[in-house]
Amino acid sequence: MAPLKAPATESSLHLVSTMVSKASAVWNLNEALAEFLIHADRELRVEIPLMHDDGRLAVYEGYRVQHNNARGPFKGGIRYHPSVDPEEVHALAGLMTWKSAVVGIPFGGAKGGVAVDPSTLSPGELERLTRRFTNAILPVIGPNEDVPAPDMGTNAQTMAWIMDEYSARRGYSPSIVTGKPLALGGSQVREEATGLGVVQVAKMALQAQKKTLKDQRVAIQGFGNVGSNAARWFDQLGAKVVAISDVRGGRYNPKGIDIHAAWTLIEEKKSLANLKNTDAVTNEELLELDCDVLVPAAIESVIVEENAPKIKAKIVVEAANGPTSLSADRILKERGIEVVPDILANAGGVTVSYFEWAQNMQQLPWERELIVTRLGDVLMRAFKDVERTATEHKTSLREAAFILGVGRVAEAMKLRGY
Ligand code: NAD
């Protein structure tokens, strides 16, 4: 992998590096250790040849970046998206370390991905690509070493192929991945866990402002796994989802969108374009709509210096990883807009991934109710820890979450010995 350039100032790597440096200063960490925490422990770049159905051979670039494993095995999703590049994967791997530490689960952080548009591949091509990629990263993954999961462009089926490929070489190993189908040892709730967690955390953030979810107007960018499940839970718990979108654009109704109809449309037509009783908005316009809660749930760096002054929401709940740039974060803070950071807001996914891994290790499935309750408990404790740290250090929730995460990882490293 080519050495990383200094990150672009609006990138999520820039924000993560700055936050880690600040948090390291709060803990008075040794300069070398502070630097170490910014960089990944290991990075692997692989070439993946794929024979397309029409006989055309193409080679795709893939990555697995392992950031830190002081608190447990490396853990993080695998993304199939054309924008996947080393800088993005590094930022996302670091976020996983801090996220696991903030919610107090025994994992480190990693991320992987392939620079490909999965919508252009047939199921057969996707399967061959996934199996090749699994073989390429096989030397560095394992149930106690590094445990992949789904992310943008990948799903339970992708995890099933990874599990099968790994198991064929190393013996039956359901705990090699999380986010598997239930029939292969997946966990109840995993599919909806990130979206559910986003809504649970949004509820806590509103409660801290003496508000409830009832009738809060919510705009959600991205209607994939995270965005669609968040929309359903917001709707179920009494909030009013006024805007949703996918990569092609958004739909808006200030009186509230029929989320059940949106789910059906996406399932049947793979597009929100003809959603009844809604008007079209662009993804850019959606971010600036008049609403109470804004939930970016698609890609990185969508709230940047240029549009941050125009955001009208009172709370931004970061369901996506790295949706806000550092300069935008400062602007939102100055404007009194509360930002619930990604490493807290979307940690429901990795938390239930941890439950899935634990169930696989124990060979003992847990009931749905137990998982929902435990998820709520973990997120509530993490939210309170972050809130308390923010009060103690007079910081934003984001700075507090990094202070907490960096403190926990540094402590584990010191105890284990460098
Ligand atoms: P997904 O692939 O299921 O859905 C992504 C959604 O974003 C789709 O609706 C897609 O159309 C839309 N999208 C893609 N490119 C876009 C663009 N340029 N502009 C606007 N919309 C665009 O992915 P997901 O699993 O829902 O992940 C969404 C985000 O949440 C990512 O940032 C991911 O890292 C983060 N996340 C996911 C999980 C998880 O459990 N899946 C956990 C934590 C964080």
Short mmCIF file of C-alpha atoms and ligand atoms in Angstrom, two decimals:
data_model
loop_
_atom_site.label_atom_id
_atom_site.label_comp_id
_atom_site.label_asym_id
_atom_site.label_seq_id
_atom_site.Cartn_x
_atom_site.Cartn_y
_atom_site.Cartn_z
CA MET A 1 0.00 0.00 0.00
CA ALA A 2 1.36 3.41 -0.90
CA PRO A 3 2.27 5.54 2.14
CA LEU A 4 -0.66 7.66 3.20
CA LYS A 5 -0.48 11.32 2.31
CA ALA A 6 -1.51 13.88 4.90
CA PRO A 7 -5.30 13.58 4.99
CA ALA A 8 -7.39 16.19 3.18
CA THR A 9 -8.74 18.71 5.69
CA GLU A 10 -12.38 17.79 5.02
CA SER A 11 -11.74 14.03 5.30
CA SER A 12 -12.79 11.80 8.11
CA LEU A 13 -9.17 10.68 8.65
CA HIS A 14 -8.28 14.29 9.44
CA LEU A 15 -11.05 14.50 12.03
CA VAL A 16 -10.14 11.17 13.65
CA SER A 17 -6.41 12.03 13.83
CA THR A 18 -7.14 15.44 15.35
CA MET A 19 -9.54 13.98 17.92
CA VAL A 20 -7.07 11.25 18.93
CA SER A 21 -4.25 13.82 19.35
CA LYS A 22 -6.47 16.02 21.52
CA ALA A 23 -7.59 13.09 23.64
CA SER A 24 -3.99 11.89 24.03
CA ALA A 25 -3.07 15.36 25.32
CA VAL A 26 -5.89 15.20 27.90
CA TRP A 27 -4.40 11.91 29.21
CA ASN A 28 -0.85 13.28 29.02
CA LEU A 29 0.18 10.33 26.87
CA ASN A 30 3.76 9.92 25.77
CA GLU A 31 4.27 11.56 22.36
CA ALA A 32 5.28 8.31 20.67
CA LEU A 33 2.24 6.50 22.04
CA ALA A 34 -0.05 9.31 20.89
CA GLU A 35 1.42 9.00 17.39
CA PHE A 36 1.09 5.20 17.51
CA LEU A 37 -2.63 5.49 18.29
CA ILE A 38 -3.22 7.53 15.14
CA HIS A 39 -1.69 4.92 12.83
CA ALA A 40 -2.82 1.40 12.04
CA ASP A 41 -0.91 -1.62 13.35
CA ARG A 42 -1.07 -3.36 9.99
CA GLU A 43 -2.33 -2.73 6.48
CA LEU A 44 -2.82 -5.24 3.72
CA ARG A 45 -3.52 -4.39 0.10
CA VAL A 46 -4.60 -7.20 -2.19
CA GLU A 47 -5.32 -7.60 -5.89
CA ILE A 48 -8.46 -9.58 -6.66
CA PRO A 49 -8.83 -11.00 -10.17
CA LEU A 50 -12.44 -11.61 -11.21
CA MET A 51 -13.64 -13.40 -14.31
CA HIS A 52 -16.91 -11.66 -15.23
CA ASP A 53 -19.88 -13.67 -16.52
CA ASP A 54 -19.19 -12.39 -20.05
CA GLY A 55 -15.62 -13.75 -19.99
CA ARG A 56 -13.98 -10.38 -19.28
CA LEU A 57 -11.15 -10.47 -16.68
CA ALA A 58 -10.88 -7.51 -14.33
CA VAL A 59 -8.67 -6.96 -11.29
CA TYR A 60 -10.07 -5.14 -8.26
CA GLU A 61 -8.14 -3.62 -5.37
CA GLY A 62 -9.00 -4.68 -1.82
CA TYR A 63 -7.78 -3.75 1.65
CA ARG A 64 -7.78 -4.92 5.23
CA VAL A 65 -6.45 -2.40 7.71
CA GLN A 66 -6.01 -3.48 11.35
CA HIS A 67 -5.78 -0.46 13.58
CA ASN A 68 -5.43 -1.66 17.18
CA ASN A 69 -6.09 -4.88 19.14
CA ALA A 70 -5.07 -3.91 22.67
CA ARG A 71 -8.58 -4.60 24.02
CA GLY A 72 -9.49 -7.64 21.89
CA PRO A 73 -9.45 -9.09 18.37
CA PHE A 74 -9.50 -6.60 15.48
CA LYS A 75 -13.11 -6.04 14.43
CA GLY A 76 -14.71 -4.17 11.56
CA GLY A 77 -16.81 -4.27 8.45
CA ILE A 78 -16.04 -4.98 4.82
CA ARG A 79 -17.24 -2.40 2.34
CA TYR A 80 -17.86 -2.81 -1.38
CA HIS A 81 -18.06 0.68 -2.86
CA PRO A 82 -16.25 2.47 -5.71
CA SER A 83 -14.91 5.12 -3.29
CA VAL A 84 -12.98 2.61 -1.15
CA ASP A 85 -9.35 3.77 -0.90
CA PRO A 86 -6.53 3.40 1.66
CA GLU A 87 -7.26 6.70 3.40
CA GLU A 88 -10.94 5.89 3.85
CA VAL A 89 -10.19 2.39 5.14
CA HIS A 90 -7.62 3.76 7.62
CA ALA A 91 -10.10 6.28 9.01
CA LEU A 92 -12.82 3.64 9.33
CA ALA A 93 -10.46 1.13 11.00
CA GLY A 94 -9.49 3.72 13.64
CA LEU A 95 -13.13 4.59 14.26
CA MET A 96 -13.80 0.91 15.05
CA THR A 97 -11.11 0.89 17.76
CA TRP A 98 -12.57 3.97 19.44
CA LYS A 99 -16.15 2.77 19.02
CA SER A 100 -15.52 -0.62 20.66
CA ALA A 101 -13.69 1.11 23.50
CA VAL A 102 -16.47 3.69 24.03
CA VAL A 103 -19.13 1.00 24.39
CA GLY A 104 -16.76 -1.15 26.45
CA ILE A 105 -16.77 -4.33 24.37
CA PRO A 106 -13.62 -6.48 24.09
CA PHE A 107 -12.69 -5.76 20.47
CA GLY A 108 -10.13 -3.65 18.68
CA GLY A 109 -10.63 -1.95 15.33
CA ALA A 110 -10.20 -2.89 11.69
CA LYS A 111 -11.83 -2.24 8.35
CA GLY A 112 -11.68 -3.71 4.89
CA GLY A 113 -13.11 -3.12 1.51
CA VAL A 114 -12.99 -3.59 -2.21
CA ALA A 115 -13.13 -0.69 -4.67
CA VAL A 116 -16.05 -1.97 -6.70
CA ASP A 117 -19.66 -1.04 -7.39
CA PRO A 118 -21.51 -4.18 -6.26
CA SER A 119 -24.69 -3.14 -8.10
CA THR A 120 -22.87 -3.80 -11.39
CA LEU A 121 -22.04 -7.42 -10.46
CA SER A 122 -24.23 -10.51 -10.81
CA PRO A 123 -24.73 -12.73 -7.73
CA GLY A 124 -22.23 -15.20 -9.19
CA GLU A 125 -19.64 -12.46 -9.74
CA LEU A 126 -20.17 -11.16 -6.21
CA GLU A 127 -19.66 -14.63 -4.78
CA ARG A 128 -16.44 -15.23 -6.75
CA LEU A 129 -15.09 -11.80 -5.80
CA THR A 130 -15.90 -12.42 -2.12
CA ARG A 131 -14.28 -15.86 -2.07
CA ARG A 132 -11.12 -14.51 -3.76
CA PHE A 133 -10.97 -11.58 -1.35
CA THR A 134 -11.42 -13.93 1.64
CA ASN A 135 -8.50 -16.05 0.46
CA ALA A 136 -6.37 -12.97 0.01
CA ILE A 137 -6.94 -11.72 3.57
CA LEU A 138 -7.12 -15.20 5.14
CA PRO A 139 -3.60 -15.02 6.65
CA VAL A 140 -4.57 -12.07 8.87
CA ILE A 141 -8.14 -12.92 9.95
CA GLY A 142 -9.46 -15.42 12.51
CA PRO A 143 -12.05 -15.70 15.31
CA ASN A 144 -9.47 -14.54 17.87
CA GLU A 145 -7.45 -12.37 15.46
CA ASP A 146 -9.73 -10.31 13.24
CA VAL A 147 -13.47 -10.70 12.75
CA PRO A 148 -15.06 -9.04 9.67
CA ALA A 149 -18.71 -7.92 9.40
CA PRO A 150 -20.98 -6.30 6.79
CA ASP A 151 -20.73 -2.65 5.84
CA MET A 152 -21.86 -0.62 2.83
CA GLY A 153 -22.45 -2.84 -0.19
CA THR A 154 -22.10 -6.12 1.72
CA ASN A 155 -24.68 -8.12 3.67
CA ALA A 156 -25.45 -11.39 5.45
CA GLN A 157 -24.97 -13.35 2.20
CA THR A 158 -21.47 -11.88 1.78
CA MET A 159 -20.66 -12.98 5.34
CA ALA A 160 -21.97 -16.49 4.59
CA TRP A 161 -19.51 -16.80 1.67
CA ILE A 162 -16.62 -15.54 3.83
CA MET A 163 -17.54 -18.00 6.59
CA ASP A 164 -17.75 -20.89 4.10
CA GLU A 165 -14.44 -20.04 2.44
CA TYR A 166 -12.65 -19.65 5.79
CA SER A 167 -14.26 -22.82 7.22
CA ALA A 168 -13.20 -24.84 4.15
CA ARG A 169 -9.59 -24.03 5.00
CA ARG A 170 -9.56 -23.82 8.80
CA GLY A 171 -12.51 -26.00 9.89
CA TYR A 172 -16.05 -24.97 10.86
CA SER A 173 -15.73 -21.40 12.16
CA PRO A 174 -18.97 -19.43 12.50
CA SER A 175 -17.22 -16.88 14.75
CA ILE A 176 -14.95 -15.77 11.88
CA VAL A 177 -17.58 -13.20 10.84
CA THR A 178 -20.58 -11.48 12.37
CA GLY A 179 -23.69 -10.36 10.56
CA LYS A 180 -24.26 -13.89 9.22
CA PRO A 181 -27.67 -15.29 8.29
CA LEU A 182 -29.51 -16.79 11.29
CA ALA A 183 -29.30 -20.26 9.72
CA LEU A 184 -25.49 -20.11 9.94
CA GLY A 185 -25.21 -18.94 13.54
CA GLY A 186 -26.12 -15.29 13.03
CA SER A 187 -27.72 -13.38 15.84
CA GLN A 188 -31.26 -12.20 16.33
CA VAL A 189 -31.43 -8.38 16.00
CA ARG A 190 -28.03 -8.05 14.19
CA GLU A 191 -29.63 -6.99 10.90
CA GLU A 192 -31.44 -4.06 12.52
CA ALA A 193 -28.99 -3.46 15.40
CA THR A 194 -27.22 -0.38 14.04
CA GLY A 195 -30.46 1.37 13.09
CA LEU A 196 -32.10 0.41 16.38
CA GLY A 197 -29.05 1.65 18.31
CA VAL A 198 -29.14 4.95 16.41
CA VAL A 199 -32.72 5.49 17.56
CA GLN A 200 -31.99 4.44 21.16
CA VAL A 201 -29.07 6.89 21.30
CA ALA A 202 -31.11 9.67 19.62
CA LYS A 203 -33.75 9.15 22.31
CA MET A 204 -31.12 9.54 25.05
CA ALA A 205 -29.74 12.71 23.42
CA LEU A 206 -33.25 14.15 23.23
CA GLN A 207 -33.94 13.18 26.84
CA ALA A 208 -30.80 15.06 27.87
CA GLN A 209 -32.48 18.12 26.30
CA LYS A 210 -35.75 17.31 28.13
CA LYS A 211 -37.42 16.20 24.89
CA THR A 212 -38.95 12.92 23.73
CA LEU A 213 -39.03 11.25 20.33
CA LYS A 214 -42.72 12.03 19.93
CA ASP A 215 -43.35 14.14 16.82
CA GLN A 216 -39.66 14.98 16.33
CA ARG A 217 -39.16 15.64 12.61
CA VAL A 218 -36.37 13.36 11.40
CA ALA A 219 -34.49 13.54 8.07
CA ILE A 220 -32.43 10.48 7.14
CA GLN A 221 -29.83 10.37 4.37
CA GLY A 222 -29.33 6.80 3.12
CA PHE A 223 -32.01 4.10 3.16
CA GLY A 224 -29.79 1.02 3.30
CA ASN A 225 -29.36 -1.31 6.24
CA VAL A 226 -28.80 1.45 8.79
CA GLY A 227 -31.03 4.21 7.42
CA SER A 228 -34.07 2.02 6.70
CA ASN A 229 -33.98 0.30 10.09
CA ALA A 230 -33.48 3.61 11.86
CA ALA A 231 -36.46 5.01 9.92
CA ARG A 232 -38.64 2.09 10.97
CA TRP A 233 -37.73 2.43 14.65
CA PHE A 234 -38.13 6.25 14.64
CA ASP A 235 -41.55 5.74 13.08
CA GLN A 236 -42.53 3.01 15.54
CA LEU A 237 -41.51 5.10 18.53
CA GLY A 238 -43.59 8.11 17.51
CA ALA A 239 -41.15 10.35 15.66
CA LYS A 240 -42.09 11.75 12.24
CA VAL A 241 -39.68 10.76 9.46
CA VAL A 242 -39.99 13.67 7.01
CA ALA A 243 -37.21 12.80 4.53
CA ILE A 244 -35.31 9.75 3.33
CA SER A 245 -32.92 9.15 0.43
CA ASP A 246 -30.77 6.69 -1.44
CA VAL A 247 -27.84 7.23 -3.78
CA ARG A 248 -30.17 8.51 -6.54
CA GLY A 249 -31.87 11.20 -4.43
CA GLY A 250 -34.38 11.83 -1.68
CA ARG A 251 -38.11 12.07 -0.94
CA TYR A 252 -39.70 14.64 1.37
CA ASN A 253 -43.04 15.13 3.08
CA PRO A 254 -43.13 17.62 5.98
CA LYS A 255 -46.17 15.79 7.37
CA GLY A 256 -44.30 12.48 7.56
CA ILE A 257 -43.44 9.63 5.18
CA ASP A 258 -45.13 6.22 5.09
CA ILE A 259 -42.07 4.16 6.07
CA HIS A 260 -43.79 0.84 5.47
CA ALA A 261 -44.48 1.93 1.86
CA ALA A 262 -40.85 3.02 1.47
CA TRP A 263 -39.61 -0.39 2.64
CA THR A 264 -41.94 -2.16 0.21
CA LEU A 265 -40.85 0.07 -2.67
CA ILE A 266 -37.15 -0.51 -1.98
CA GLU A 267 -37.70 -4.26 -1.72
CA GLU A 268 -39.69 -4.41 -4.95
CA LYS A 269 -38.14 -1.69 -7.12
CA LYS A 270 -34.75 -1.04 -5.44
CA SER A 271 -35.52 2.69 -5.67
CA LEU A 272 -37.45 5.33 -3.75
CA ALA A 273 -38.19 7.32 -6.90
CA ASN A 274 -41.97 6.73 -7.05
CA LEU A 275 -42.76 6.96 -3.35
CA LYS A 276 -46.34 8.26 -3.07
CA ASN A 277 -47.21 11.54 -1.30
CA THR A 278 -43.62 12.80 -1.34
CA ASP A 279 -41.65 15.41 -3.28
CA ALA A 280 -38.20 14.89 -4.72
CA VAL A 281 -35.20 16.49 -2.98
CA THR A 282 -31.52 16.06 -3.71
CA ASN A 283 -29.21 14.45 -1.16
CA GLU A 284 -27.64 17.89 -0.62
CA GLU A 285 -31.03 19.55 -0.02
CA LEU A 286 -32.04 16.82 2.42
CA LEU A 287 -29.21 17.77 4.76
CA GLU A 288 -30.43 21.37 4.92
CA LEU A 289 -34.16 20.64 5.41
CA ASP A 290 -36.16 22.17 8.23
CA CYS A 291 -36.20 19.30 10.77
CA ASP A 292 -35.37 18.50 14.41
CA VAL A 293 -33.07 15.50 14.01
CA LEU A 294 -30.73 14.93 11.07
CA VAL A 295 -29.41 11.40 10.56
CA PRO A 296 -26.68 11.01 7.93
CA ALA A 297 -26.74 7.23 7.28
CA ALA A 298 -24.90 6.85 3.97
CA ILE A 299 -21.32 7.92 3.27
CA GLU A 300 -18.46 9.99 4.74
CA SER A 301 -17.87 13.72 4.61
CA VAL A 302 -21.35 14.91 3.68
CA ILE A 303 -21.52 17.66 6.32
CA VAL A 304 -18.63 19.94 5.46
CA GLU A 305 -17.54 23.56 5.92
CA GLU A 306 -19.77 24.74 3.07
CA ASN A 307 -23.13 23.35 4.21
CA ALA A 308 -22.62 23.26 8.02
CA PRO A 309 -23.84 26.87 8.39
CA LYS A 310 -27.07 25.89 6.59
CA ILE A 311 -28.02 22.84 8.69
CA LYS A 312 -31.34 23.51 10.41
CA ALA A 313 -31.64 20.40 12.60
CA LYS A 314 -31.12 20.83 16.35
CA ILE A 315 -29.42 17.45 16.74
CA VAL A 316 -27.25 15.51 14.28
CA VAL A 317 -27.07 11.78 15.00
CA GLU A 318 -24.20 10.26 13.03
CA ALA A 319 -25.47 6.89 11.84
CA ALA A 320 -22.85 6.79 9.06
CA ASN A 321 -19.16 6.61 9.87
CA GLY A 322 -17.35 9.93 9.47
CA PRO A 323 -20.17 12.00 7.93
CA THR A 324 -18.93 15.30 9.41
CA SER A 325 -15.63 17.04 8.67
CA LEU A 326 -13.58 18.69 11.41
CA SER A 327 -14.35 22.21 10.20
CA ALA A 328 -18.07 21.41 9.96
CA ASP A 329 -17.94 19.92 13.46
CA ARG A 330 -16.55 23.22 14.78
CA ILE A 331 -19.26 25.21 12.97
CA LEU A 332 -22.05 23.00 14.34
CA LYS A 333 -20.60 23.32 17.85
CA GLU A 334 -20.49 27.13 17.55
CA ARG A 335 -24.08 27.11 16.32
CA GLY A 336 -25.20 25.09 19.36
CA ILE A 337 -26.20 22.05 17.29
CA GLU A 338 -25.62 18.87 19.29
CA VAL A 339 -23.72 16.19 17.36
CA VAL A 340 -23.97 12.62 18.63
CA PRO A 341 -20.74 11.19 17.20
CA ASP A 342 -20.57 8.06 15.05
CA ILE A 343 -18.46 6.16 17.58
CA LEU A 344 -21.40 6.34 19.97
CA ALA A 345 -24.42 6.74 17.68
CA ASN A 346 -23.83 3.74 15.41
CA ALA A 347 -22.18 1.45 17.98
CA GLY A 348 -25.32 -0.73 18.19
CA GLY A 349 -24.02 -2.73 15.22
CA VAL A 350 -20.68 -3.69 16.71
CA THR A 351 -22.33 -4.32 20.08
CA VAL A 352 -24.70 -6.93 18.66
CA SER A 353 -21.79 -8.25 16.56
CA TYR A 354 -20.03 -8.85 19.86
CA PHE A 355 -23.17 -10.65 21.15
CA GLU A 356 -23.16 -12.78 17.97
CA TRP A 357 -19.46 -13.63 18.38
CA ALA A 358 -20.05 -14.52 22.05
CA GLN A 359 -23.01 -16.75 21.10
CA ASN A 360 -20.86 -18.52 18.46
CA MET A 361 -18.01 -19.00 20.94
CA GLN A 362 -20.47 -20.45 23.50
CA GLN A 363 -22.46 -22.36 20.83
CA LEU A 364 -25.50 -20.97 22.63
CA PRO A 365 -28.05 -18.72 20.89
CA TRP A 366 -29.66 -15.92 22.91
CA GLU A 367 -33.32 -14.88 22.73
CA ARG A 368 -34.31 -11.69 20.91
CA GLU A 369 -35.60 -9.95 24.07
CA LEU A 370 -32.32 -10.57 25.90
CA ILE A 371 -30.35 -9.04 23.03
CA VAL A 372 -32.57 -5.94 22.75
CA THR A 373 -32.34 -5.40 26.53
CA ARG A 374 -28.57 -5.92 26.65
CA LEU A 375 -28.06 -3.60 23.66
CA GLY A 376 -30.09 -0.89 25.40
CA ASP A 377 -28.05 -1.38 28.61
CA VAL A 378 -24.69 -1.14 26.80
CA LEU A 379 -25.69 1.99 24.85
CA MET A 380 -27.22 3.66 27.91
CA ARG A 381 -24.04 3.09 29.94
CA ALA A 382 -21.88 4.35 27.05
CA PHE A 383 -24.07 7.44 26.58
CA LYS A 384 -23.87 8.27 30.30
CA ASP A 385 -20.08 7.73 30.31
CA VAL A 386 -19.69 10.09 27.33
CA GLU A 387 -22.06 12.68 28.81
CA ARG A 388 -20.21 12.61 32.16
CA THR A 389 -16.84 12.95 30.41
CA ALA A 390 -18.16 15.89 28.36
CA THR A 391 -19.32 17.66 31.53
CA GLU A 392 -16.06 16.91 33.35
CA HIS A 393 -13.84 18.18 30.52
CA LYS A 394 -16.27 20.83 29.20
CA THR A 395 -16.17 19.36 25.70
CA SER A 396 -18.55 18.27 22.95
CA LEU A 397 -19.90 14.71 22.98
CA ARG A 398 -17.46 13.85 20.18
CA GLU A 399 -14.38 15.07 22.05
CA ALA A 400 -15.64 13.30 25.17
CA ALA A 401 -16.15 10.01 23.31
CA PHE A 402 -12.57 10.16 22.00
CA ILE A 403 -11.22 11.02 25.48
CA LEU A 404 -13.02 7.97 26.84
CA GLY A 405 -11.98 5.65 24.01
CA VAL A 406 -8.33 6.74 23.89
CA GLY A 407 -8.08 6.48 27.69
CA ARG A 408 -9.37 2.90 27.68
CA VAL A 409 -7.13 1.75 24.82
CA ALA A 410 -4.04 3.44 26.31
CA GLU A 411 -4.74 1.79 29.67
CA ALA A 412 -5.00 -1.65 28.03
CA MET A 413 -1.74 -1.06 26.16
CA LYS A 414 0.09 0.00 29.30
CA LEU A 415 -1.19 -3.03 31.25
CA ARG A 416 -0.24 -5.46 28.47
CA GLY A 417 3.16 -3.84 27.98
CA TYR A 418 4.07 -2.09 24.77
P1 NAD B 1 -25.96 0.12 2.74
O1 NAD B 1 -25.10 -0.19 1.58
O2 NAD B 1 -26.92 -0.89 3.24
O3 NAD B 1 -26.79 1.47 2.45
C1 NAD B 1 -26.18 2.65 2.05
C2 NAD B 1 -27.25 3.65 1.65
O4 NAD B 1 -26.61 4.88 1.27
C3 NAD B 1 -28.07 3.22 0.44
O5 NAD B 1 -29.39 3.70 0.56
C4 NAD B 1 -27.36 3.91 -0.73
O6 NAD B 1 -28.21 4.11 -1.84
C5 NAD B 1 -26.99 5.23 -0.06
N1 NAD B 1 -25.84 5.89 -0.69
C6 NAD B 1 -24.72 5.34 -1.23
N2 NAD B 1 -23.91 6.29 -1.74
C7 NAD B 1 -24.54 7.47 -1.51
C8 NAD B 1 -24.24 8.82 -1.81
N3 NAD B 1 -23.13 9.14 -2.48
N4 NAD B 1 -25.11 9.79 -1.40
C9 NAD B 1 -26.25 9.47 -0.74
N5 NAD B 1 -26.60 8.20 -0.45
C10 NAD B 1 -25.76 7.23 -0.82
O7 NAD B 1 -24.94 0.58 3.92
P2 NAD B 1 -25.19 0.59 5.48
O8 NAD B 1 -24.72 -0.70 6.03
O9 NAD B 1 -26.56 1.08 5.75
O10 NAD B 1 -24.11 1.68 5.94
C11 NAD B 1 -24.41 3.08 5.90
C12 NAD B 1 -23.40 3.81 6.77
O11 NAD B 1 -23.50 3.33 8.12
C13 NAD B 1 -21.93 3.65 6.38
O12 NAD B 1 -21.25 4.84 6.70
C14 NAD B 1 -21.46 2.54 7.32
O13 NAD B 1 -20.06 2.58 7.52
C15 NAD B 1 -22.22 2.89 8.56
N6 NAD B 1 -22.36 1.80 9.50
C16 NAD B 1 -22.97 0.64 9.13
C17 NAD B 1 -23.13 -0.37 10.06
C18 NAD B 1 -23.87 -1.64 9.73
O14 NAD B 1 -24.12 -2.43 10.66
N7 NAD B 1 -24.28 -1.87 8.50
C19 NAD B 1 -22.62 -0.22 11.36
C20 NAD B 1 -22.03 1.00 11.71
C21 NAD B 1 -21.91 1.99 10.78
#
